[in-house]
XYZ file of C-alpha atoms in Angstrom:
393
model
C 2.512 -2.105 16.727
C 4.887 -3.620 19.454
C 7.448 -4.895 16.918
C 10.111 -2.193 17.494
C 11.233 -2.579 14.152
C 8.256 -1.421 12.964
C 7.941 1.289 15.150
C 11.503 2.674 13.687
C 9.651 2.451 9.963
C 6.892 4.338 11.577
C 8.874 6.909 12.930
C 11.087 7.318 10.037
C 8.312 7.639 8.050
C 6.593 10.016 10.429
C 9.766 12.669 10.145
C 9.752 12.343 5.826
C 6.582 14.114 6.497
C 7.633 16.538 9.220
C 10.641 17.091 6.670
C 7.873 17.733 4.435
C 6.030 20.432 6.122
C 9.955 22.002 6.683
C 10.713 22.413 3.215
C 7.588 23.916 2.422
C 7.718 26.872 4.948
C 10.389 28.255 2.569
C 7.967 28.878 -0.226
C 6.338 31.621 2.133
C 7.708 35.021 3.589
C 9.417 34.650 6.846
C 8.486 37.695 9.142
C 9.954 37.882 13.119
C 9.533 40.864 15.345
C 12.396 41.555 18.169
C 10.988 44.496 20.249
C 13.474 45.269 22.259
C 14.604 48.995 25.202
C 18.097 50.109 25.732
C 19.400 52.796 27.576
C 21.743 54.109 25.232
C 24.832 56.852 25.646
C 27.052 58.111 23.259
C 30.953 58.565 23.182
C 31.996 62.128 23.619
C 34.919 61.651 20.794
C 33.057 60.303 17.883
C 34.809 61.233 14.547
C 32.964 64.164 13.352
C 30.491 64.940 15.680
C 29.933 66.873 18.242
C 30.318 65.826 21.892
C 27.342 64.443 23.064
C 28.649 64.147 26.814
C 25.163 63.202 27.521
C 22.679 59.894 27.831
C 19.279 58.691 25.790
C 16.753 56.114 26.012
C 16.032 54.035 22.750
C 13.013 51.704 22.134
C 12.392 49.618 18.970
C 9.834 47.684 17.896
C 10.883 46.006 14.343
C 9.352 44.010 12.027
C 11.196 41.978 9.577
C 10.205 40.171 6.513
C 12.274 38.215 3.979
C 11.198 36.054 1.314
C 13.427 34.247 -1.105
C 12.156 34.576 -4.647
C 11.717 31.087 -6.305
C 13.390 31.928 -10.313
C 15.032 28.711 -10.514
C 12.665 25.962 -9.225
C 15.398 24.833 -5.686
C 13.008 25.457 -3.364
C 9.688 23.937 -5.736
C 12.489 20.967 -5.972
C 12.842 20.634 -2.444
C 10.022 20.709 -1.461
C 9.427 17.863 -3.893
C 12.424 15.666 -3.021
C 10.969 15.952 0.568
C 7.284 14.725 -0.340
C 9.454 11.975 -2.589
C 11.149 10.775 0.301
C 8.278 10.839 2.722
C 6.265 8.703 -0.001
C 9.347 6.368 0.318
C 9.250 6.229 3.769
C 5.929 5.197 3.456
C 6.480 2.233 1.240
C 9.532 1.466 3.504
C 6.751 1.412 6.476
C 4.898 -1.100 4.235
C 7.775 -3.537 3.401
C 8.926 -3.507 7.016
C 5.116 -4.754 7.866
C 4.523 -6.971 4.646
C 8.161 -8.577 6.175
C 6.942 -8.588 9.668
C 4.202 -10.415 8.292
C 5.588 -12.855 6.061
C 8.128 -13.795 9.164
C 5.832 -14.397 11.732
C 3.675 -16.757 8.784
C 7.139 -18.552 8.000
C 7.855 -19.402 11.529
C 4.139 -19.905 12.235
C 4.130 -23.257 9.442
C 7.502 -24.068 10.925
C 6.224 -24.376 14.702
C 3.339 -26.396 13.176
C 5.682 -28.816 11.058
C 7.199 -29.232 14.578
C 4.163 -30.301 15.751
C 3.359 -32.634 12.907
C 6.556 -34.170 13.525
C 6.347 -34.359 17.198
C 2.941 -36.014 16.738
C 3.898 -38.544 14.126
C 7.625 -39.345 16.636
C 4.484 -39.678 19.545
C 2.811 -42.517 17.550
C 5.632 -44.155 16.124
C 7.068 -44.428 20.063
C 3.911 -46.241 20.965
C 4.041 -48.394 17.490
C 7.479 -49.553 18.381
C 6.727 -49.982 22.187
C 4.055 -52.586 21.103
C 6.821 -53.919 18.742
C 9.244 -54.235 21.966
C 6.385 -56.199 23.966
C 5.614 -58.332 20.929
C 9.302 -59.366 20.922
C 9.478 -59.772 24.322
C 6.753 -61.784 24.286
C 8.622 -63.953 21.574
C 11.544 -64.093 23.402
C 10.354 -65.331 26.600
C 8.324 -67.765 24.690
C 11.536 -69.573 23.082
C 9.985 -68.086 19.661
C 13.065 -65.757 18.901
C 16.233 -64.709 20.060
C 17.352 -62.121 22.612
C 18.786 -60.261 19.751
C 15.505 -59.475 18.241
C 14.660 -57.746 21.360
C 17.813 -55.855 21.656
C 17.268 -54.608 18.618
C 13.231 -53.328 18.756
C 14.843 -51.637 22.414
C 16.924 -50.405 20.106
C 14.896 -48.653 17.758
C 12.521 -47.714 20.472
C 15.028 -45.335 22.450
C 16.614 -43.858 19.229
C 12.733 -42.888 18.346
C 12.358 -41.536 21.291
C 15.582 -39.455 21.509
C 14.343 -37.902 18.036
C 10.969 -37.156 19.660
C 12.071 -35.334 22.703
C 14.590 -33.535 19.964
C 11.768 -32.010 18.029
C 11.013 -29.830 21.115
C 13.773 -27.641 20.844
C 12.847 -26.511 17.394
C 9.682 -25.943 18.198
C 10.479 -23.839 21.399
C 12.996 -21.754 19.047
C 10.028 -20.945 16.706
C 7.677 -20.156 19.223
C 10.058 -17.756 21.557
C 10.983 -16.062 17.259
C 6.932 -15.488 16.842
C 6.490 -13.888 20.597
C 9.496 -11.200 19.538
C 8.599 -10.915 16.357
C 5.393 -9.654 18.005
C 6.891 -8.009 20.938
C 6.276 -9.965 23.366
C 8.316 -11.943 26.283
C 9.689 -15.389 24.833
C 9.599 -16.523 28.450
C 5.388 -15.429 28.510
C 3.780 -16.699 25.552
C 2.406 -19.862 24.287
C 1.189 -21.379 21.463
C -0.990 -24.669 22.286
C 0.340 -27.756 19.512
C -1.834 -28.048 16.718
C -0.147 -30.370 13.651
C 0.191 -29.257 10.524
C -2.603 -30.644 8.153
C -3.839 -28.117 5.870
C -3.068 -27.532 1.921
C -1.474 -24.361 0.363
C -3.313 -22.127 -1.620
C -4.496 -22.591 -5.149
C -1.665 -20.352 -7.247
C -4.072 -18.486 -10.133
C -2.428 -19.494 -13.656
C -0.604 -16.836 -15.478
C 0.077 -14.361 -12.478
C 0.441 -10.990 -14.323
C 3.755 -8.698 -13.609
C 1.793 -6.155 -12.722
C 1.361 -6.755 -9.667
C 4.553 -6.485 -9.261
C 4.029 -2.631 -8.889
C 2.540 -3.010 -5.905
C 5.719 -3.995 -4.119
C 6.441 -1.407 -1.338
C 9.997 -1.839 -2.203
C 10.006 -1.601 -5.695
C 7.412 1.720 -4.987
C 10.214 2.956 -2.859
C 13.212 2.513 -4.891
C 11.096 4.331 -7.646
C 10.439 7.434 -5.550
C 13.937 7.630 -4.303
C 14.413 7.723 -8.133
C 12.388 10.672 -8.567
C 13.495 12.120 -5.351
C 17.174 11.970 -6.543
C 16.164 13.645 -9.714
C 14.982 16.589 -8.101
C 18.513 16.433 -6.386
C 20.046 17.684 -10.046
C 17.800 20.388 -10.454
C 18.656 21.787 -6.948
C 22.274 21.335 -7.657
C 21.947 23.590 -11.205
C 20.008 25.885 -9.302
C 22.894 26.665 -7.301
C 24.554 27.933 -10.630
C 21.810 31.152 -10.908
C 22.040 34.162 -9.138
C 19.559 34.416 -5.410
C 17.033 36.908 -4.973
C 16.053 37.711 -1.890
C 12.639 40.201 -1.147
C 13.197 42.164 2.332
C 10.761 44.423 4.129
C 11.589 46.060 7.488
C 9.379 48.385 9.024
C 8.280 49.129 12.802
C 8.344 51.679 15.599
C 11.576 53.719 17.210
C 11.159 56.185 20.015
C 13.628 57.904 22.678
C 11.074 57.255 25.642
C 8.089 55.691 26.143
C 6.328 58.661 25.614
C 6.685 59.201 21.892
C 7.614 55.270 20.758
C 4.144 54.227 19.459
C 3.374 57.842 17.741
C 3.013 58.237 13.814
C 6.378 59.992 13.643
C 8.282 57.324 15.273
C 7.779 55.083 12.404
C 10.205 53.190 10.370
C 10.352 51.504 7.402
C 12.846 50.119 4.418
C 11.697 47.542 1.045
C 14.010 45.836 -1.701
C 15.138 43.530 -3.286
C 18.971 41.901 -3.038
C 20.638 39.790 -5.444
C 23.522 37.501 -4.617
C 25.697 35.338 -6.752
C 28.539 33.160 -6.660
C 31.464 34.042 -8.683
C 34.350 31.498 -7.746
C 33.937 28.548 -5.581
C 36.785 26.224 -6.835
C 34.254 23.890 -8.879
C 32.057 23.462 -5.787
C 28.357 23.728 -7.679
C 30.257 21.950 -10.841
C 31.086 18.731 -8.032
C 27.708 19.245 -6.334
C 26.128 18.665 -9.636
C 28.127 15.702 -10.745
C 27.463 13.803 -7.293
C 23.724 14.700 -7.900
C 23.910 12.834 -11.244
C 25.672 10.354 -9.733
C 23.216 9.421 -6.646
C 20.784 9.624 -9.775
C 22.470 6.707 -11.336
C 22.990 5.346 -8.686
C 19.241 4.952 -7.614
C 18.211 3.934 -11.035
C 20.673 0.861 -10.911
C 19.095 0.104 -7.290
C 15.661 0.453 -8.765
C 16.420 -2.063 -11.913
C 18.534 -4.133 -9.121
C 15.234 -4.471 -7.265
C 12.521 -4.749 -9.687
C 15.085 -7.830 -10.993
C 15.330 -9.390 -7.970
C 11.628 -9.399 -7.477
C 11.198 -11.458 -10.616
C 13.816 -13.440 -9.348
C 11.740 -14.226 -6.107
C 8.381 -14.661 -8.212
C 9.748 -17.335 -10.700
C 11.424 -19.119 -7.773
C 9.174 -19.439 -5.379
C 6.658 -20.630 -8.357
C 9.095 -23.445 -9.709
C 9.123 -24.577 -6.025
C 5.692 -24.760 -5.718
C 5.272 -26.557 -9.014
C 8.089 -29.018 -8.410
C 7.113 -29.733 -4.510
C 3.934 -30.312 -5.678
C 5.027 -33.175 -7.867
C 7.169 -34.409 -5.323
C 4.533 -34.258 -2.587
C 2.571 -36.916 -4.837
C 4.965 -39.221 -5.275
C 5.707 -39.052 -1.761
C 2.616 -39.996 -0.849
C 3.081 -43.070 -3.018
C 6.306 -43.948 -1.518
C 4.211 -43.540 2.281
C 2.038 -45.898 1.276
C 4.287 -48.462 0.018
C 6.489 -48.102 2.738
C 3.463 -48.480 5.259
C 2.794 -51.716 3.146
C 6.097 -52.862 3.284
C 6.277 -52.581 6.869
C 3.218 -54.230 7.539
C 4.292 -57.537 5.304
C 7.483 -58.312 7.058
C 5.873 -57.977 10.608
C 3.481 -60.699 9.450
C 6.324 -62.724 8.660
C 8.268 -61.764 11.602
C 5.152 -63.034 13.597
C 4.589 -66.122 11.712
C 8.542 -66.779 12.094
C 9.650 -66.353 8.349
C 11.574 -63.677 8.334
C 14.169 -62.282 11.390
C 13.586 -58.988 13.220
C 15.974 -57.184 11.078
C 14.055 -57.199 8.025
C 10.860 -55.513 10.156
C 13.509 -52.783 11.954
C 14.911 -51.726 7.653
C 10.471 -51.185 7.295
C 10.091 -49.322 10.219
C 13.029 -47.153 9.474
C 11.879 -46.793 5.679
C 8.234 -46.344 6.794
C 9.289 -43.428 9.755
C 11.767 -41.801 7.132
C 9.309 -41.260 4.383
C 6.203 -39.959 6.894
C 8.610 -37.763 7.986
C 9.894 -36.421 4.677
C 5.829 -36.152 3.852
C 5.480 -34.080 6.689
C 8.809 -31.408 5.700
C 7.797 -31.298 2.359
C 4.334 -30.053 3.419
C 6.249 -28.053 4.946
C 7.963 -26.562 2.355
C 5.110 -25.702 0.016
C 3.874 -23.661 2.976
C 6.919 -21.763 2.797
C 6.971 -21.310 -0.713
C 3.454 -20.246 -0.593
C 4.795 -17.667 1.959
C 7.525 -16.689 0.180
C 5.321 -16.179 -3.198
C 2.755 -14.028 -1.329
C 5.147 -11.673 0.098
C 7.171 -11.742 -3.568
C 4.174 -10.021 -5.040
C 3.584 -7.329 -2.493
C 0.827 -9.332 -0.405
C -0.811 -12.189 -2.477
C -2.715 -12.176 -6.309
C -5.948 -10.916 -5.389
């Protein structure tokens, strides 16, 4: 991916499961070997011994093994916290991508709705420019006043100021999509295509259950389970530690006699260590584990709320834009027939050029608000898909 925010996700991701693969090791013997040669001479005034005025060579080759014996279940727990965690991390991978995703869609329908909008401000500039000559043509024909023509100038360069304005939101969608993609704003380019296509059909009765499916919901249940496994390596701390160790290896004076039978070493058995005062360390370790567990429980509910939430708005939108879109169509079309009437009876000299520049305005206004709520539903659709964890299918 060249997002870079999903290359963090990845990488965070990638070290849950390294931390993994860490944890684990301690459920297996640890064994290291330190050979190491000395030339070794002892003090002549030793408490009780003899003077040993002179020098010896000393060569070891040790072998060490120590293995922590598991009564309690804190390393089985961490193990499991880590695999919890790396699960999360995985579903955190997921929402970063199903985000990424749902982004680049939003600003995708947003760059086209510029593009609608630029193309509808393009035809209404050459409407109105045939409007200007038509008055002009009036005027200089003694058929209406130089007013009239002021005004269709008028309403001409304000249409055209909005039509040049359009391009700025579209550049700031486009250079959003090239980082959101990792690419240079300054290189990429998306060729103008309006926006004319229909959301998707929304299946009736979309079941919660898909719900589940939500990589953050998944996560914030994991970190649930992860912080339980927290507690029971907190109460572990409570029970003595017993530790398996094993050394054995070689030990000579020279060379000569270091790898012979008799120059063998060896020592096995088992140590036990416990805590007897710590101040209420373990008893405050054990109470913050709870704690975080409550904590990520709240966060869990918190989430799988909010998703709902998200869902059931995103649906009402849909449902009430769609109404609206209707009845905006209506109010197109009798705005479109509205304009059309009074520039009849501008040109047959009933009516003055106001009453044709309140149409146009009504007419451009409602096209316009057409074209955002189309807009809008695309959005929502967005929105809705990414709600449920990627769409209904």
């Amino acid at each position: 991916p060249a997002n870079q925010d999903l290359k963090v996700a990845e990488a965070r991701f990638r070290e849950a499961r390294a931390m993994v693969r860490l944890n684990r090791a301690a459920q297996f013997p640890t064994i290291s070997v330190g050979p190491g040669a000395a030339s070794v001479r002892d003090s002549a005034h030793q408490a009780y011994a003899p003077p040993n005025p002179g020098a010896s060579g000393q060569f070891v080759l040790p072998f060490d093994l120590s293995y922590e014996l598991d009564l309690w279940g804190r390393v089985r727990r961490t193990v499991n916290a880590a695999r919890e965690e790396a699960q999360a991390s995985a579903a955190d991978l997921a929402t970063a991508t199903l985000s990424l995703q749902a982004e680049v869609a939003f600003d995708y329908f947003e760059l086209r709705s510029a593009d609608a909008q630029k193309k509808l401000l393009d035809d209404t500039v050459k409407a109105y420019a045939d409007a200007v000559a038509l008055t002009r043509n009036r005027f200089e024909g003694g058929a209406a006043p130089k007013s009239d023509l002021a005004q269709a100038q008028t309403q001409l360069d304000t249409t055209r100021v909005q039509d040049t304005d359009v391009g700025v939101q579209r550049a700031a969608f486009e250079h959003a999509i090239a980082v959101l993609i990792g690419q240079p704003p300054a290189d990429f380019r998306i060729d103008a295509a309006p926006l004319d296509i229909e959301p998707p059909v929304i299946p009736v009765g979309l079941p919660s259950q898909l719900l589940e499916r939500r990589p953050d919901i998944a996560a914030a249940e994991r970190r649930v389970a992860e912080a339980n496994e927290q507690i029971g390596i907190a109460r572990a701390a409570f029970y003595p530690t017993v530790t398996l160790s094993a050394s054995a290896g070689l030990s000579g004076s020279s060379l000569l006699n270091w790898f012979t039978w008799p120059s063998r070493f060896g020592a096995v058995g088992p140590s036990m260590a416990e805590t007897i005062f710590d101040a209420g360390r373990r008893h405050a370790s054990s109470d913050a584990a709870i704690a975080g567990y409550d904590a990520t429980v709240a966060a869990y509910r918190q989430t799988t709320l909010s998703a709902f939430q998200q869902v059931e708005d995103n649906l009402a939108a849909l449902r009430i834009l769609d109404e609206e879109s209707r009845q905006q169509r209506q109010a197109v079309a009798d705005a479109d027939e509205s304009l059309r009437i009074f520039t009849n009876r501008y040109k047959g000299g009933v009516d003055n050029y106001l009453q044709v520049i309140t149409a146009q305005t009504a007419a451009l206004q409602n096209e316009r608000n057409q074209v955002d709520i189309l807009r809008r539903r695309m959005d929502s659709s967005v929105l809705l898909i990414k709600a449920l964890g990627g769409g209904w299918d």
